[in-house]
XYZ file of N, CA and C in Angstrom:
816
model
N 3.296 27.513 -8.242
C 3.931 27.867 -6.972
C 5.161 26.988 -6.791
N 6.278 27.500 -7.088
C 7.497 26.701 -7.022
C 8.356 27.157 -5.867
N 8.879 26.180 -5.098
C 9.808 26.484 -4.022
C 10.940 25.477 -4.094
N 12.148 25.933 -3.852
C 13.287 25.024 -3.911
C 13.607 24.421 -2.559
N 13.005 24.947 -1.474
C 13.305 24.432 -0.145
C 12.739 23.038 0.022
N 13.550 22.044 0.463
C 13.034 20.702 0.633
C 12.052 20.617 1.779
N 11.077 19.732 1.611
C 10.115 19.454 2.670
C 10.006 17.951 2.811
N 9.357 17.511 3.872
C 9.155 16.099 4.084
C 7.813 15.676 3.529
N 7.792 14.558 2.835
C 6.552 13.940 2.418
C 6.526 12.568 3.070
N 5.571 12.369 3.971
C 5.498 11.130 4.731
C 4.254 10.363 4.317
N 4.418 9.111 3.886
C 3.294 8.283 3.487
C 3.380 6.950 4.190
N 2.261 6.503 4.732
C 2.163 5.171 5.309
C 1.013 4.477 4.619
N 1.300 3.420 3.868
C 0.293 2.762 3.062
C 0.283 1.276 3.354
N -0.912 0.731 3.534
C -1.056 -0.687 3.837
C -2.041 -1.319 2.877
N -1.618 -2.398 2.226
C -2.515 -3.111 1.330
C -3.283 -4.182 2.088
N -2.586 -4.946 2.920
C -3.224 -5.964 3.737
C -2.466 -6.067 5.047
N -3.049 -6.728 6.008
C -2.360 -7.006 7.259
C -2.404 -8.499 7.521
N -1.376 -9.011 8.164
C -1.304 -10.438 8.449
C -0.283 -10.671 9.544
N -0.320 -11.895 10.109
C 0.667 -12.244 11.125
C 2.056 -12.219 10.497
N 3.027 -11.730 11.238
C 4.376 -11.589 10.692
C 5.384 -12.269 11.591
N 6.531 -12.654 10.993
C 7.599 -13.269 11.767
C 8.967 -12.703 11.413
N 9.079 -12.012 10.272
C 10.354 -11.464 9.850
C 10.526 -10.021 10.276
N 11.608 -9.419 9.808
C 11.892 -8.015 10.106
C 11.646 -7.158 8.864
N 11.164 -5.939 9.058
C 10.964 -5.033 7.925
C 12.286 -4.737 7.224
N 12.180 -4.276 5.980
C 13.350 -3.912 5.196
C 13.412 -2.400 5.025
N 14.615 -1.864 5.069
C 14.862 -0.432 4.998
C 15.778 -0.127 3.825
N 15.497 0.961 3.112
C 16.379 1.417 2.047
C 16.344 2.929 1.984
N 17.406 3.520 1.470
C 17.423 4.969 1.312
C 16.712 5.356 0.024
N 16.269 6.605 -0.041
C 15.614 7.155 -1.231
C 16.353 8.419 -1.642
N 16.621 8.555 -2.924
C 17.178 9.802 -3.452
C 16.267 10.306 -4.553
N 16.352 11.599 -4.828
C 15.544 12.197 -5.884
C 16.441 12.643 -7.021
N 16.010 12.350 -8.247
C 16.822 12.643 -9.409
C 16.819 14.103 -9.786
N 17.479 14.400 -10.892
C 17.594 15.769 -11.389
C 16.225 16.322 -11.751
N 16.156 17.640 -11.868
C 14.887 18.305 -12.146
C 14.243 17.815 -13.434
N 15.041 17.324 -14.366
C 14.489 16.883 -15.648
C 13.587 15.665 -15.505
N 13.832 14.842 -14.492
C 12.995 13.666 -14.257
C 12.291 13.723 -12.911
N 12.993 14.216 -11.881
C 12.445 14.334 -10.521
C 11.895 13.007 -10.018
N 12.519 11.904 -10.393
C 12.048 10.593 -9.975
C 12.735 10.163 -8.678
N 11.986 9.494 -7.830
C 12.537 8.946 -6.599
C 13.060 7.539 -6.876
N 14.282 7.267 -6.427
C 14.868 5.949 -6.640
C 15.403 5.381 -5.340
N 15.528 4.047 -5.330
C 16.112 3.334 -4.199
C 17.085 2.301 -4.742
N 18.241 2.109 -4.079
C 19.272 1.187 -4.587
C 18.942 -0.263 -4.254
N 17.920 -0.797 -4.893
C 17.394 -2.121 -4.540
C 17.941 -3.248 -5.398
N 18.600 -2.910 -6.502
C 19.112 -3.933 -7.409
C 20.633 -3.948 -7.358
N 21.187 -4.686 -6.387
C 22.645 -4.750 -6.200
C 23.241 -3.357 -6.106
N 22.571 -2.469 -5.401
C 23.044 -1.104 -5.239
C 22.669 -0.172 -6.366
N 22.055 -0.695 -7.426
C 21.645 0.125 -8.554
C 20.198 0.588 -8.353
N 19.841 1.756 -8.922
C 18.551 2.351 -8.574
C 17.358 1.764 -9.326
N 16.276 1.576 -8.565
C 14.962 1.310 -9.127
C 14.079 2.516 -8.816
N 13.276 2.938 -9.790
C 12.340 4.034 -9.577
C 11.181 3.545 -8.701
N 10.834 4.323 -7.680
C 9.694 4.010 -6.826
C 8.447 4.642 -7.428
N 7.462 3.799 -7.787
C 6.272 4.287 -8.478
C 5.020 3.771 -7.770
N 4.276 4.700 -7.145
C 3.070 4.331 -6.410
C 1.974 3.770 -7.307
N 2.015 4.071 -8.585
C 0.958 3.639 -9.499
C 1.312 2.393 -10.292
N 2.535 1.938 -10.219
C 2.965 0.773 -10.998
C 2.641 -0.514 -10.245
N 2.037 -1.502 -10.904
C 1.600 -2.719 -10.210
C 2.652 -3.805 -10.074
N 3.851 -3.607 -10.656
C 4.835 -4.686 -10.668
C 6.248 -4.137 -10.637
N 7.180 -5.020 -10.349
C 8.605 -4.734 -10.525
C 8.907 -4.918 -12.003
N 9.641 -3.985 -12.602
C 9.985 -4.130 -14.012
C 11.479 -3.951 -14.213
N 11.988 -4.610 -15.258
C 13.405 -4.514 -15.600
C 13.568 -4.861 -17.077
N 14.567 -4.326 -17.767
C 14.789 -4.713 -19.161
C 15.169 -6.187 -19.266
N 14.486 -6.919 -20.104
C 14.787 -8.337 -20.292
C 14.055 -8.835 -21.529
N 14.322 -10.074 -21.916
C 13.637 -10.697 -23.037
C 12.496 -11.544 -22.517
N 11.405 -11.545 -23.220
C 10.262 -12.325 -22.784
C 9.274 -11.473 -22.020
N 8.464 -12.125 -21.179
C 7.434 -11.418 -20.423
C 7.844 -11.170 -18.977
N 8.447 -12.167 -18.338
C 8.880 -12.014 -16.946
C 10.252 -12.644 -16.753
N 10.889 -12.268 -15.669
C 12.186 -12.838 -15.314
C 12.319 -12.805 -13.797
N 13.309 -13.487 -13.284
C 13.594 -13.465 -11.847
C 14.802 -12.580 -11.588
N 14.678 -11.664 -10.653
C 15.761 -10.747 -10.311
C 16.083 -10.895 -8.834
N 17.301 -10.540 -8.473
C 17.706 -10.529 -7.067
C 17.721 -9.083 -6.578
N 16.948 -8.820 -5.545
C 16.859 -7.483 -4.974
C 17.411 -7.499 -3.559
N 17.776 -6.338 -3.052
C 18.409 -6.303 -1.737
C 18.072 -5.019 -1.006
N 18.074 -5.109 0.319
C 17.861 -3.969 1.208
C 18.469 -4.356 2.546
N 18.158 -3.631 3.598
C 18.647 -3.956 4.930
C 17.486 -4.244 5.867
N 17.616 -5.268 6.683
C 16.624 -5.452 7.733
C 16.790 -4.320 8.739
N 15.727 -4.030 9.484
C 15.778 -2.883 10.382
C 14.927 -3.114 11.630
N 15.301 -2.389 12.688
C 14.480 -2.364 13.894
C 13.629 -1.100 13.948
N 13.622 -0.339 12.849
C 12.863 0.894 12.785
C 13.703 2.132 13.012
N 14.889 1.962 13.599
C 15.784 3.091 13.852
C 17.067 3.004 13.044
N 17.592 1.764 12.874
C 18.880 1.574 12.217
C 18.832 0.354 11.301
N 19.648 0.362 10.239
C 19.798 -0.859 9.452
C 20.514 -1.915 10.276
N 20.092 -3.174 10.126
C 20.683 -4.253 10.923
C 21.637 -5.108 10.092
N 21.145 -5.686 9.008
C 22.000 -6.544 8.186
C 21.448 -6.588 6.762
N 22.325 -6.807 5.771
C 21.859 -6.885 4.378
C 20.966 -8.102 4.169
N 19.958 -7.929 3.322
C 19.035 -9.008 2.977
C 18.867 -9.022 1.466
N 19.040 -10.176 0.851
C 18.794 -10.345 -0.573
C 17.686 -11.368 -0.770
N 16.878 -11.179 -1.805
C 15.788 -12.112 -2.059
C 15.447 -12.098 -3.543
N 14.895 -13.196 -4.009
C 14.491 -13.309 -5.413
C 13.088 -12.743 -5.580
N 12.869 -12.051 -6.704
C 11.563 -11.464 -6.995
C 11.255 -11.640 -8.470
N 9.978 -11.671 -8.780
C 9.539 -11.773 -10.169
C 9.360 -10.380 -10.746
N 9.948 -10.147 -11.919
C 9.868 -8.842 -12.569
C 9.274 -8.990 -13.960
N 8.531 -7.978 -14.365
C 7.991 -7.912 -15.717
C 9.004 -7.234 -16.628
N 9.132 -7.718 -17.846
C 10.097 -7.144 -18.777
C 9.559 -5.839 -19.359
N 10.327 -4.777 -19.179
C 9.948 -3.456 -19.700
C 11.174 -2.571 -19.706
N 11.152 -1.548 -20.539
C 12.269 -0.607 -20.603
C 12.407 0.130 -19.283
N 13.634 0.465 -18.923
C 13.901 1.166 -17.670
C 13.829 2.667 -17.868
N 13.333 3.408 -16.866
C 13.366 4.874 -16.952
C 14.800 5.380 -16.981
N 14.989 6.573 -17.489
C 16.314 7.174 -17.555
C 16.936 7.275 -16.169
N 18.182 6.847 -16.048
C 18.892 6.939 -14.780
C 18.614 5.821 -13.812
N 17.878 4.787 -14.229
C 17.548 3.669 -13.352
C 17.658 2.367 -14.131
N 17.639 1.251 -13.409
C 17.714 -0.057 -14.055
C 16.366 -0.760 -14.059
N 15.334 -0.078 -13.561
C 14.011 -0.670 -13.541
C 13.096 0.116 -12.631
N 11.954 -0.481 -12.330
C 10.927 0.157 -11.507
C 10.527 -0.784 -10.378
N 10.408 -0.229 -9.184
C 9.822 -0.959 -8.060
C 8.391 -0.475 -7.914
N 7.450 -1.201 -8.509
C 6.051 -0.824 -8.436
C 5.527 -0.998 -7.025
N 4.830 0.014 -6.516
C 4.341 0.005 -5.133
C 2.824 -0.093 -5.039
N 2.140 -0.227 -6.172
C 0.677 -0.218 -6.178
C 0.118 -1.495 -5.551
N -1.209 -1.490 -5.382
C -1.889 -2.629 -4.748
C -2.017 -3.773 -5.751
N -1.044 -4.673 -5.708
C -0.978 -5.793 -6.646
C -0.120 -6.886 -6.030
N -0.419 -8.125 -6.338
C 0.373 -9.240 -5.812
C 1.765 -9.283 -6.412
N 1.989 -8.558 -7.523
C 3.302 -8.531 -8.171
C 4.126 -7.312 -7.767
N 3.590 -6.454 -6.903
C 4.300 -5.233 -6.518
C 5.482 -5.544 -5.615
N 6.353 -4.560 -5.467
C 7.516 -4.742 -4.594
C 7.101 -4.995 -3.139
N 6.191 -4.208 -2.540
C 5.806 -4.482 -1.153
C 5.193 -5.870 -0.970
N 4.378 -6.315 -1.953
C 3.747 -7.627 -1.842
C 4.786 -8.737 -1.882
N 5.803 -8.575 -2.735
C 6.827 -9.615 -2.823
C 7.763 -9.589 -1.613
N 8.006 -8.405 -1.041
C 8.743 -8.345 0.223
C 7.952 -9.069 1.303
N 6.643 -8.816 1.356
C 5.801 -9.441 2.380
C 5.833 -10.964 2.283
N 5.756 -11.494 1.059
C 5.701 -12.943 0.890
C 7.040 -13.615 1.147
N 8.147 -12.957 0.768
C 9.460 -13.589 0.945
C 10.035 -13.391 2.345
N 9.694 -12.270 2.991
C 10.278 -11.970 4.298
C 9.330 -12.252 5.461
N 8.106 -12.677 5.152
C 7.095 -12.967 6.182
C 6.828 -11.735 7.050
N 6.553 -10.628 6.369
C 6.251 -9.368 7.042
C 4.932 -8.833 6.499
N 4.445 -7.748 7.088
C 3.184 -7.151 6.649
C 3.317 -6.554 5.256
N 2.216 -6.590 4.506
C 2.190 -5.982 3.185
C 1.842 -4.501 3.351
N 2.805 -3.738 3.838
C 2.628 -2.300 4.053
C 3.986 -1.632 3.917
N 3.956 -0.320 3.743
C 5.228 0.395 3.632
C 5.034 1.847 4.013
N 6.147 2.498 4.351
C 6.156 3.923 4.671
C 7.274 4.576 3.876
N 7.002 5.771 3.349
C 7.985 6.527 2.586
C 8.227 7.873 3.248
N 9.487 8.251 3.360
C 9.865 9.606 3.769
C 10.662 10.176 2.604
N 10.018 11.038 1.807
C 10.586 11.489 0.543
C 11.274 12.839 0.684
N 12.548 12.951 0.249
C 13.180 14.274 0.185
C 12.623 15.018 -1.018
N 12.505 16.341 -0.931
C 11.892 17.075 -2.033
C 12.887 17.483 -3.106
N 14.189 17.393 -2.849
C 15.168 17.613 -3.916
C 16.445 16.887 -3.562
N 17.473 17.048 -4.406
C 18.700 16.290 -4.233
C 19.708 16.926 -3.308
N 19.344 18.042 -2.633
C 20.338 18.736 -1.821
C 20.238 18.360 -0.348
N 19.047 18.489 0.222
C 18.913 18.151 1.635
C 17.607 17.458 1.886
N 17.623 16.444 2.727
C 16.422 15.748 3.133
C 16.316 15.778 4.636
N 15.529 14.854 5.205
C 15.332 14.890 6.651
C 16.618 14.633 7.391
N 17.550 13.900 6.779
C 18.800 13.581 7.456
C 19.893 14.585 7.134
N 19.588 15.583 6.336
C 20.553 16.636 6.041
C 21.529 16.305 4.939
N 21.387 15.139 4.272
C 22.354 14.797 3.223
C 21.675 14.403 1.918
N 20.453 14.866 1.710
C 19.807 14.666 0.428
C 19.156 13.320 0.222
N 18.863 12.581 1.274
C 18.219 11.286 1.118
C 16.985 11.194 2.000
N 16.081 10.336 1.581
C 14.939 9.965 2.395
C 15.067 8.499 2.744
N 13.968 7.884 3.134
C 14.017 6.479 3.517
C 12.683 5.817 3.246
N 12.723 4.512 3.033
C 11.522 3.702 2.872
C 11.655 2.477 3.749
N 10.543 2.073 4.353
C 10.531 0.846 5.142
C 9.380 -0.010 4.644
N 9.675 -1.278 4.382
C 8.688 -2.210 3.846
C 8.478 -3.339 4.848
N 7.206 -3.607 5.158
C 6.922 -4.719 6.051
C 6.443 -4.317 7.418
N 5.919 -3.121 7.569
C 5.425 -2.692 8.872
C 6.434 -1.846 9.606
N 6.141 -1.576 10.858
C 6.970 -0.673 11.652
C 7.628 -1.391 12.803
N 8.163 -0.597 13.722
C 8.087 0.862 13.769
C 9.058 1.520 12.793
N 8.833 2.815 12.535
C 9.703 3.593 11.651
C 9.941 4.931 12.338
N 11.145 5.103 12.906
C 11.467 6.325 13.634
C 12.149 7.307 12.695
N 11.631 8.539 12.670
C 12.171 9.547 11.768
C 13.574 9.970 12.163
N 13.831 10.107 13.455
C 15.134 10.563 13.935
C 15.291 10.133 15.377
N 16.552 10.026 15.877
C 16.752 9.716 17.282
C 16.287 10.879 18.130
N 16.022 10.688 19.445
C 16.136 9.433 20.160
C 14.999 8.471 19.836
N 15.263 7.203 20.085
C 14.324 6.156 19.704
C 13.037 6.174 20.511
N 12.985 6.955 21.600
C 11.759 6.982 22.388
C 10.728 7.953 21.822
N 11.041 8.630 20.708
C 10.043 9.442 20.040
C 8.998 8.534 19.403
N 7.755 9.031 19.259
C 6.736 8.198 18.605
C 7.178 7.813 17.205
N 6.905 6.584 16.819
C 7.292 6.157 15.482
C 6.363 6.787 14.450
N 6.900 6.976 13.230
C 6.095 7.529 12.152
C 4.918 6.619 11.842
N 5.125 5.309 11.910
C 4.040 4.378 11.630
C 2.909 4.535 12.640
N 3.236 4.892 13.884
C 2.200 5.129 14.884
C 1.498 6.459 14.635
N 2.274 7.496 14.336
C 1.700 8.819 14.117
C 0.749 8.837 12.927
N 1.043 8.056 11.886
C 0.250 8.079 10.663
C -0.807 6.988 10.596
N -0.904 6.152 11.645
C -1.786 4.998 11.578
C -3.259 5.368 11.559
N -3.615 6.552 12.063
C -5.014 6.979 12.079
C -5.283 8.049 11.031
N -4.573 7.990 9.937
C -4.707 9.008 8.902
C -5.935 8.803 8.042
N -5.977 9.512 6.920
C -7.114 9.436 6.014
C -7.158 8.050 5.372
N -8.324 7.369 5.417
C -8.395 6.026 4.824
C -8.298 6.082 3.309
N -7.700 5.055 2.735
C -7.602 4.962 1.284
C -8.951 4.561 0.709
N -9.306 5.129 -0.430
C -10.521 4.716 -1.114
C -10.185 3.622 -2.118
N -11.204 2.941 -2.589
C -10.987 1.891 -3.566
C -10.382 2.475 -4.843
N -9.423 1.765 -5.450
C -8.800 2.288 -6.671
C -9.790 2.335 -7.821
N -9.515 3.180 -8.794
C -10.345 3.244 -9.993
C -10.034 2.054 -10.893
N -10.992 1.699 -11.714
C -10.807 0.570 -12.629
C -9.585 0.807 -13.498
N -8.693 -0.168 -13.516
C -7.505 -0.060 -14.351
C -6.365 0.715 -13.741
N -6.547 1.242 -12.519
C -5.479 1.992 -11.856
C -5.329 1.474 -10.438
N -4.276 0.705 -10.144
C -4.105 0.109 -8.820
C -3.402 1.017 -7.824
N -3.317 2.304 -8.127
C -2.615 3.238 -7.254
C -3.399 3.568 -5.997
N -3.020 4.655 -5.350
C -3.579 5.023 -4.055
C -4.326 6.349 -4.166
N -5.544 6.374 -3.612
C -6.402 7.544 -3.697
C -7.055 7.800 -2.342
N -7.250 9.070 -2.022
C -8.009 9.449 -0.841
C -9.064 10.463 -1.276
N -10.149 10.539 -0.523
C -11.216 11.486 -0.814
C -11.137 12.657 0.145
N -11.077 13.856 -0.391
C -11.039 15.063 0.437
C -12.475 15.417 0.824
N -13.009 14.705 1.817
C -14.415 14.847 2.183
C -14.745 16.236 2.705
N -13.762 16.927 3.257
C -13.996 18.274 3.792
C -13.548 19.372 2.843
N -13.265 19.006 1.578
C -12.824 20.007 0.627
C -11.388 20.436 0.883
N -11.068 21.660 0.512
C -9.721 22.208 0.677
C -9.808 23.475 1.510
N -8.886 23.614 2.461
C -8.827 24.822 3.286
C -7.406 25.372 3.262
N -7.274 26.696 3.251
C -5.982 27.374 3.305
C -5.948 28.214 4.571
N -5.024 27.868 5.471
C -4.939 28.523 6.785
C -6.287 28.546 7.483
N -6.999 27.416 7.396
C -8.260 27.275 8.112
C -9.471 27.827 7.396
N -9.310 28.517 6.264
C -10.425 29.086 5.522
C -10.778 28.178 4.353
N -12.029 27.717 4.319
C -12.458 26.804 3.278
C -12.447 27.481 1.912
N -11.939 26.771 0.897
C -11.926 27.271 -0.481
C -13.243 26.879 -1.139
N -13.974 27.860 -1.620
C -15.257 27.601 -2.264
C -15.033 27.041 -3.663
N -15.549 25.840 -3.917
C -15.403 25.181 -5.206
C -16.782 25.026 -5.824
N -16.941 25.462 -7.063
C -18.255 25.444 -7.701
C -18.591 24.112 -8.336
N -17.610 23.309 -8.661
C -17.858 22.039 -9.333
C -18.550 21.035 -8.436
N -19.104 20.016 -9.049
C -19.789 18.957 -8.304
C -18.926 17.712 -8.267
N -19.285 16.808 -7.390
C -18.553 15.559 -7.275
C -17.493 15.614 -6.197
N -17.105 14.436 -5.713
C -16.120 14.337 -4.640
C -14.750 14.786 -5.133
N -13.980 15.393 -4.223
C -12.597 15.746 -4.528
C -11.729 14.538 -4.196
N -11.252 13.863 -5.201
C -10.436 12.665 -5.021
C -8.983 13.019 -5.295
N -8.108 12.658 -4.361
C -6.683 12.961 -4.465
C -5.933 11.688 -4.820
N -5.218 11.710 -5.931
C -4.381 10.588 -6.316
C -2.942 10.846 -5.887
N -2.323 9.884 -5.222
C -0.945 10.025 -4.754
C 0.013 9.543 -5.837
N 1.096 10.278 -6.049
C 2.043 9.931 -7.103
C 3.464 10.230 -6.665
N 4.384 9.371 -7.088
C 5.815 9.617 -6.881
C 6.525 9.909 -8.194
N 5.777 10.013 -9.287
C 6.392 10.253 -10.589
C 5.969 11.576 -11.217
N 4.879 12.174 -10.762
C 4.467 13.500 -11.226
C 5.030 14.520 -10.249
N 5.860 15.479 -10.695
C 6.629 16.318 -9.767
C 5.853 17.445 -9.100
N 4.580 17.629 -9.430
C 3.813 18.681 -8.774
C 2.332 18.304 -8.815
N 1.542 18.962 -7.956
C 0.121 18.663 -7.868
C -0.617 19.146 -9.106
N -1.603 18.375 -9.526
C -2.465 18.752 -10.631
C -3.896 18.816 -10.107
N -4.624 19.894 -10.446
C -5.973 20.114 -9.945
C -6.964 20.209 -11.090
N -8.199 19.773 -10.820
C -9.271 20.005 -11.766
C -9.424 21.503 -11.988
N -9.860 21.897 -13.186
C -9.955 23.322 -13.511
C -10.901 24.058 -12.571
N -11.992 23.402 -12.140
C -12.944 24.076 -11.259
C -12.404 24.208 -9.845
N -11.349 23.456 -9.521
C -10.711 23.544 -8.207
C -9.500 24.474 -8.268
N -8.785 24.423 -9.389
C -7.528 25.167 -9.521
C -7.716 26.676 -9.349
N -8.674 27.254 -10.078
C -8.800 28.714 -10.051
C -9.142 29.262 -8.663
N -10.159 28.731 -7.965
C -10.415 29.260 -6.618
C -9.284 28.970 -5.640
N -8.564 27.848 -5.837
C -7.445 27.528 -4.955
C -6.312 28.531 -5.144
N -5.947 28.810 -6.398
C -4.874 29.756 -6.682
C -5.222 31.148 -6.143
N -6.462 31.546 -6.330
C -6.893 32.860 -5.858
C -6.790 32.959 -4.343
N -7.236 31.898 -3.644
C -7.207 31.906 -2.183
C -5.778 31.850 -1.656
N -4.919 31.069 -2.291
C -3.532 30.972 -1.838
C -2.807 32.293 -2.056
N -3.040 32.905 -3.200
C -2.415 34.191 -3.508
C -2.819 35.246 -2.474
N -4.081 35.243 -2.094
C -4.560 36.200 -1.105
C -3.934 35.932 0.268
N -3.832 34.655 0.653
C -3.265 34.308 1.953
C -1.758 34.548 2.005
N -1.086 34.361 0.888
C 0.369 34.501 0.833
C 0.818 35.957 0.829
N 0.060 36.836 0.191
C 0.487 38.222 0.073
C 1.484 38.390 -1.061
N 1.948 39.622 -1.264
C 2.778 39.919 -2.429
C 4.240 40.202 -2.103
N 4.629 40.122 -0.828
C 5.985 40.542 -0.459
C 7.068 39.677 -1.080
N 6.807 38.391 -1.302
C 7.819 37.495 -1.865
C 7.492 37.077 -3.290
N 6.449 37.627 -3.864
C 5.994 37.205 -5.188
C 6.933 37.692 -6.282
N 7.187 36.811 -7.261
C 8.046 37.152 -8.396
C 7.348 36.724 -9.676
N 7.963 37.027 -10.794
C 7.392 36.661 -12.084
C 7.228 35.150 -12.187
N 6.147 34.717 -12.801
C 5.846 33.294 -12.908
C 6.827 32.580 -13.824
N 7.096 31.319 -13.499
C 7.957 30.461 -14.309
C 7.119 29.269 -14.754
N 6.961 29.079 -16.065
C 6.145 27.979 -16.574
C 6.648 26.638 -16.044
N 5.741 25.705 -15.723
C 4.303 25.729 -15.963
C 3.492 26.328 -14.811
N 4.138 27.040 -13.878
C 3.455 27.526 -12.687
C 2.948 28.951 -12.863
N 1.881 29.254 -12.156
C 1.264 30.569 -12.240
C 1.696 31.481 -11.100
N 1.938 30.917 -9.932
C 2.394 31.688 -8.782
C 3.792 31.241 -8.399
N 4.717 32.187 -8.282
C 6.088 31.877 -7.882
C 6.548 32.892 -6.843
N 7.478 32.438 -5.966
C 7.920 33.280 -4.860
C 9.431 33.199 -4.702
N 10.019 34.294 -4.208
C 11.451 34.373 -3.953
C 11.733 33.705 -2.609
N 12.429 32.576 -2.641
C 12.663 31.810 -1.415
C 13.486 32.579 -0.391
N 14.311 33.527 -0.845
C 15.134 34.286 0.109
C 14.285 35.208 0.979
N 13.041 35.423 0.585
C 12.147 36.288 1.347
C 11.149 35.497 2.194
N 11.324 34.174 2.236
C 10.432 33.313 3.006
C 11.154 32.788 4.241
N 10.476 32.810 5.364
C 11.076 32.333 6.619
C 11.159 30.810 6.611
N 12.335 30.236 6.940
C 12.464 28.778 6.954
C 11.953 28.180 8.258
N 11.458 26.942 8.176
C 11.094 26.163 9.354
C 11.719 24.791 9.195
N 11.534 23.948 10.174
C 12.114 22.608 10.121
C 11.595 21.810 8.932
N 10.336 22.048 8.544
C 9.717 21.243 7.492
C 9.502 22.023 6.199
N 10.237 23.112 6.007
C 10.096 23.876 4.788
C 9.850 25.337 5.084
N 9.416 26.087 4.091
C 9.194 27.506 4.270
C 7.871 27.770 4.989
N 7.827 28.922 5.675
C 6.617 29.334 6.365
C 5.671 29.960 5.346
N 4.737 29.157 4.867
C 3.751 29.591 3.884
C 2.378 29.140 4.380
N 1.299 29.601 3.777
C -0.037 29.191 4.214
C -0.200 27.667 4.195
N -0.850 27.148 5.230
C -1.102 25.717 5.327
C -2.285 25.326 4.459
N -2.105 24.246 3.703
C -3.169 23.714 2.847
C -3.637 22.389 3.426
N -4.932 22.277 3.675
C -5.499 21.062 4.269
C -6.632 20.540 3.403
N -6.784 19.214 3.404
C -7.920 18.598 2.741
C -8.652 17.722 3.731
C-alpha cells in the first residue's frame, strides 16, 4: 500500500526522568531520497546525521574505537529556537550511511544521542520526533520535521496556547522492555489490530509486538498477521482508487482519487 502524500509521524519517547535545569534542544529533520528514505538532522556543524531509533550510540568515521565530536542544535522554549548550542559527545568509529556524516543513535543506551544531550545539558533523557513522510512537504509545509531532546513542551504549530505535543502524547502506549541485544523501542498491541473499528482476526499465537524504526521505510508484518490485515484493508478501502501493484507492495492506490486531509489521505484508520 503505497501513498506519496506526506503524513505526520509523532513519537514521544522517554528513557529516564530526572530533575532538570537546562533547556531542551531543537533540530530540524529532513527525509532523504526514495533510495534510502533515511531521516537526518544537521547535528554535526550543519552536516547530517542519520536518526536511528535502534542504534545505541553516536557513530562517525574515524580511526580507533571511539572519538570525541562536537555536535550542535538550538535551545528551545518548545515553540521557537532560542540560541545555538554546541557540546562535546563521544562517538563510536563506524562507516557513515550514504548522504550523511554519521549516525545519531536514539536507542536506550548511555552512549545514545539523547542520553548524551541529557548529561551535557542537564535536561531529561527523553525526546520527541515529528517526522515528515517525504522530501516535499512536512508539517511546516517546506519538507521538514522537527526533533526536540530533553523534555518539553513541544508545540506543533502556533498559537502557543495549543496543547503541547509532549502533553498530548504523555499518556500513550507504554514501551515494553527491549529484546536481548536490541536496545530499540517496542510496544505491545494488546488489543490486536482494528481497521475502521473492526477487529482483524489473526490466527497466530503470541503477543503482537510492534518495533519502531526510522530506517525501515515501511511496516513489516508477520505472515500470519499480514494476510488477514491486507484482506481487511482491501475490503474497507474499496476498489475505486485501486491500481496495479508496485513491488514490494501488494495493494496500491491512485492518490489523485483519494480525498486529502490535514494529516494525509482519507483512508481506513488502522489502530492497535
